[in-house]
PDB file of C-alpha atoms in Angstrom:
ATOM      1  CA  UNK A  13      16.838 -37.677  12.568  1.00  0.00           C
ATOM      2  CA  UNK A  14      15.788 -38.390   9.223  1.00  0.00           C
ATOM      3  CA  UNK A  15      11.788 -37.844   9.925  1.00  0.00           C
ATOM      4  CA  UNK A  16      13.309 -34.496  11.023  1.00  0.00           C
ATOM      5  CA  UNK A  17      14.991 -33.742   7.799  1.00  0.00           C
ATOM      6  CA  UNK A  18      11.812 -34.795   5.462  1.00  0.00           C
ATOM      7  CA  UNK A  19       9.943 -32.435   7.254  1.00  0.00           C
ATOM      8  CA  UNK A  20      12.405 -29.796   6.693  1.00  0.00           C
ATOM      9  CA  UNK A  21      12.237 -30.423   2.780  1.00  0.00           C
ATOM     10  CA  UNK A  22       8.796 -30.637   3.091  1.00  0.00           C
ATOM     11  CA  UNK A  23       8.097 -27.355   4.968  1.00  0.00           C
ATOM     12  CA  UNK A  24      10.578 -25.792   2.208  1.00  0.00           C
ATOM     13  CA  UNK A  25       8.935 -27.302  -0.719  1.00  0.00           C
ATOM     14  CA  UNK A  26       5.672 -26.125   0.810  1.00  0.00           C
ATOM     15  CA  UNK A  27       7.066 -22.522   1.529  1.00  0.00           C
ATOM     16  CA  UNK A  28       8.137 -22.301  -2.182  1.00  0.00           C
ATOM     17  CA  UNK A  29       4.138 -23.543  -3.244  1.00  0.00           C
ATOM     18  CA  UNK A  30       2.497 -20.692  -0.776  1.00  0.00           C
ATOM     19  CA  UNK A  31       5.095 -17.992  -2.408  1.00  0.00           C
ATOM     20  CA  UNK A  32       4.111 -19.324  -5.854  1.00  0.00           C
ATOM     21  CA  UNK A  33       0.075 -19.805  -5.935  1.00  0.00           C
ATOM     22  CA  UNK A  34       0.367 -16.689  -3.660  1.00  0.00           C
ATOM     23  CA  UNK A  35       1.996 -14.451  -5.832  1.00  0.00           C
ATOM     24  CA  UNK A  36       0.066 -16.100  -8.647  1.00  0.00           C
ATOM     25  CA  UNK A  37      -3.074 -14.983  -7.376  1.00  0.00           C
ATOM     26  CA  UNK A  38      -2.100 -11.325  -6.607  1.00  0.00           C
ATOM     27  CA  UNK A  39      -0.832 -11.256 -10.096  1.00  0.00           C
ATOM     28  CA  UNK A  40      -4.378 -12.490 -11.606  1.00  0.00           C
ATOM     29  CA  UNK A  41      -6.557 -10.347  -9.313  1.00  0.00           C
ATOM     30  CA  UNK A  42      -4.464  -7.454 -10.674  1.00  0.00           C
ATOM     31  CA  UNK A  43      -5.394  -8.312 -14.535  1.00  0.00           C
ATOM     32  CA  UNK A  44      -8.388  -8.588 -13.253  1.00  0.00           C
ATOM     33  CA  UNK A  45      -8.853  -5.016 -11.536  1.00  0.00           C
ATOM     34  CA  UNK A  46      -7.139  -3.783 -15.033  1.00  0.00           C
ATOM     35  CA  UNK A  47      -9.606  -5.691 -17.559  1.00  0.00           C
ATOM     36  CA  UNK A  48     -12.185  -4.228 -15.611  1.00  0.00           C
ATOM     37  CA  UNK A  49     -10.972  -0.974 -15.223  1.00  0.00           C
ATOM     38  CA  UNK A  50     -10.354  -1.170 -18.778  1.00  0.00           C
ATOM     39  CA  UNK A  51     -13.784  -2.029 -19.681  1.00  0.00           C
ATOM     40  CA  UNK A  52     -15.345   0.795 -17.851  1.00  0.00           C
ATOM     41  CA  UNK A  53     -13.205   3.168 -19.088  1.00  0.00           C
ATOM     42  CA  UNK A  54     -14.357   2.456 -22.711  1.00  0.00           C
ATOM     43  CA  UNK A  55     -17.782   2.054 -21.976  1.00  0.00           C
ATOM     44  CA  UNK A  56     -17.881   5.699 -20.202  1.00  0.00           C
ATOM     45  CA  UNK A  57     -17.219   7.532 -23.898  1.00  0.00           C
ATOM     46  CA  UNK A  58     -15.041  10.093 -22.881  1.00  0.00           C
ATOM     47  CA  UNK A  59     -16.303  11.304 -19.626  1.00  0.00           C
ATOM     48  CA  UNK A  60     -13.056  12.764 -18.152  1.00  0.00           C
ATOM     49  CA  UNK A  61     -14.174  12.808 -14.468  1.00  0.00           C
ATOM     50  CA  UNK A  62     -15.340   9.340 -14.102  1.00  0.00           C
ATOM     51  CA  UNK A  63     -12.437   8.211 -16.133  1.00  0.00           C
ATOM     52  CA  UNK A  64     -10.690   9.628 -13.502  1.00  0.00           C
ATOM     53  CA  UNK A  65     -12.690   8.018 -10.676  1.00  0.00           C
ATOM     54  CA  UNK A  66     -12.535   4.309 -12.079  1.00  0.00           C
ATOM     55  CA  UNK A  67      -8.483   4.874 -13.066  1.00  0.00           C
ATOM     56  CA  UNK A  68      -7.983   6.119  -9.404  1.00  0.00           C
ATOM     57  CA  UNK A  69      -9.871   3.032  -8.106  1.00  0.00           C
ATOM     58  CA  UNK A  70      -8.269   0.900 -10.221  1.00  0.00           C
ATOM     59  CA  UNK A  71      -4.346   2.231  -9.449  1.00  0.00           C
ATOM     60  CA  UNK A  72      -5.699   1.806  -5.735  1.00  0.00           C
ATOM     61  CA  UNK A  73      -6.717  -1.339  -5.629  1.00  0.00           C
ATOM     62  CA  UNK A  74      -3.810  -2.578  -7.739  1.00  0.00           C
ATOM     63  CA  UNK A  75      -1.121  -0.959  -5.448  1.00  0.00           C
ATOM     64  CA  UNK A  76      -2.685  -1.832  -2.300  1.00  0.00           C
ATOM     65  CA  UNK A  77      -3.367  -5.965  -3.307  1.00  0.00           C
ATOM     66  CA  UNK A  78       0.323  -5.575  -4.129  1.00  0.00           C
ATOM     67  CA  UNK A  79       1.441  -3.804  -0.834  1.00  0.00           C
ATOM     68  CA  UNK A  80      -0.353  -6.211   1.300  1.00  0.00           C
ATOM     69  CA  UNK A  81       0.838  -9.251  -0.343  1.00  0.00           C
ATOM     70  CA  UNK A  82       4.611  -8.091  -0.239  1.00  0.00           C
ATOM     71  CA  UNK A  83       4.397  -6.898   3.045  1.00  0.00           C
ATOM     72  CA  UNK A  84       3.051 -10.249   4.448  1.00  0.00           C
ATOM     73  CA  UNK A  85       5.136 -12.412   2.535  1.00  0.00           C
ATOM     74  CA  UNK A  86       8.094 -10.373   4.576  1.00  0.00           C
ATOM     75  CA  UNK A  87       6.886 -10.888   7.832  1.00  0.00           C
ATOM     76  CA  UNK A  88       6.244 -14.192   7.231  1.00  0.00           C
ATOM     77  CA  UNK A  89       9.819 -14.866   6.151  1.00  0.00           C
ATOM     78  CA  UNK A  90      11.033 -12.926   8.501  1.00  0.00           C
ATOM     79  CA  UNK A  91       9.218 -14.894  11.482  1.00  0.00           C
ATOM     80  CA  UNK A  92      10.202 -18.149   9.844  1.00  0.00           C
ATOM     81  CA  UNK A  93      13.772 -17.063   9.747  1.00  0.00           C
ATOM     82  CA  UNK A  94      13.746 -15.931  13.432  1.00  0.00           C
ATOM     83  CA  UNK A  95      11.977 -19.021  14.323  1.00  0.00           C
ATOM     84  CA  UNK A  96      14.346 -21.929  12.236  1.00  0.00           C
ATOM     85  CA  UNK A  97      17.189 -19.884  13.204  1.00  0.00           C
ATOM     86  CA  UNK A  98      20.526 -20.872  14.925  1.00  0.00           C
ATOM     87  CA  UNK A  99      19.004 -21.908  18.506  1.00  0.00           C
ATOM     88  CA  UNK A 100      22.916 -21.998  19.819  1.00  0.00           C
ATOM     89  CA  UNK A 101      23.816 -18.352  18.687  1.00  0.00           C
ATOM     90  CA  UNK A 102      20.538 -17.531  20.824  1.00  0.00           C
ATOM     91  CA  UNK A 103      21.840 -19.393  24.591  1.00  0.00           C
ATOM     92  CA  UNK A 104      23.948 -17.716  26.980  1.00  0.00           C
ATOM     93  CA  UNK A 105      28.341 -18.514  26.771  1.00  0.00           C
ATOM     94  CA  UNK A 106      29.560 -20.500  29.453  1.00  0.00           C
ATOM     95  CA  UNK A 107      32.593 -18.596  31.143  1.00  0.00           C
ATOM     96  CA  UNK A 108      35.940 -20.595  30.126  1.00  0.00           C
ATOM     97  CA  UNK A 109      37.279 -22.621  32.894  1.00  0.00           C
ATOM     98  CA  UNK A 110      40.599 -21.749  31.541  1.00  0.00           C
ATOM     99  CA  UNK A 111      40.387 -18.166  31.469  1.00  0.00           C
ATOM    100  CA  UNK A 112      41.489 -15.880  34.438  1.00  0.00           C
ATOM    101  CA  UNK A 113      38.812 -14.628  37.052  1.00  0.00           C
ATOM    102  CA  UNK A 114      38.971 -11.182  35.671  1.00  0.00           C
ATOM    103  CA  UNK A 115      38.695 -11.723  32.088  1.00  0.00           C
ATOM    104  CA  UNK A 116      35.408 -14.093  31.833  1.00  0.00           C
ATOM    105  CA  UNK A 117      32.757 -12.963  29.983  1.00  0.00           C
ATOM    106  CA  UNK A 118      29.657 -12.251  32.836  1.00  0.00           C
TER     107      UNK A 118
END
């Protein structure tokens, strides 16, 4: 019982360092994708339509880094849920003994 207990700290402490370094990273590849976009902008002097082309890039790369990250930090927390969850709530119900014939649950 108790090697079954450090594990479950363990797996939580490990859960909390995946959502941490994870989220870290999507935040500094997102400074990143702005510095850059940033920098191009400023080097380009003013021309509108490429300034428009590298902020479009830029918004989409941002947004969809973000998107993916959030969305698979869900379904991973969602699976783990489902998969640590109450195993008893999930089996059948015995019929009471005590109960009469007709009102036993099938």
């Amino acid at each position: 019982m108790g090697q079954d207990r450090t594990r479950a700290v363990g797996d939580t402490d490990l859960e909390k360092y995946r959502a941490r370094y994870g989220l870290m990273a999507v935040v500094i590849s997102n400074l990143a994708i702005a510095a850059v976009a940033i920098f191009g902008v400023w080097r380009l002097d003013g021309d509108k339509a490429v300034i428009v082309g590298v902020l479009t890039a830029a918004f989409t790369a941002v947004s969809g880094m973000t998107t993916a990250y959030l969305g698979i930090k869900a379904v991973s927390n969602t699976a783990r849920s489902i998969a640590l969850g109450n195993v008893a709530a999930r089996r059948p119900k015995e019929p009471d003994p005590a109960a009469p014939p007709d009102q036993r649950a099938p």
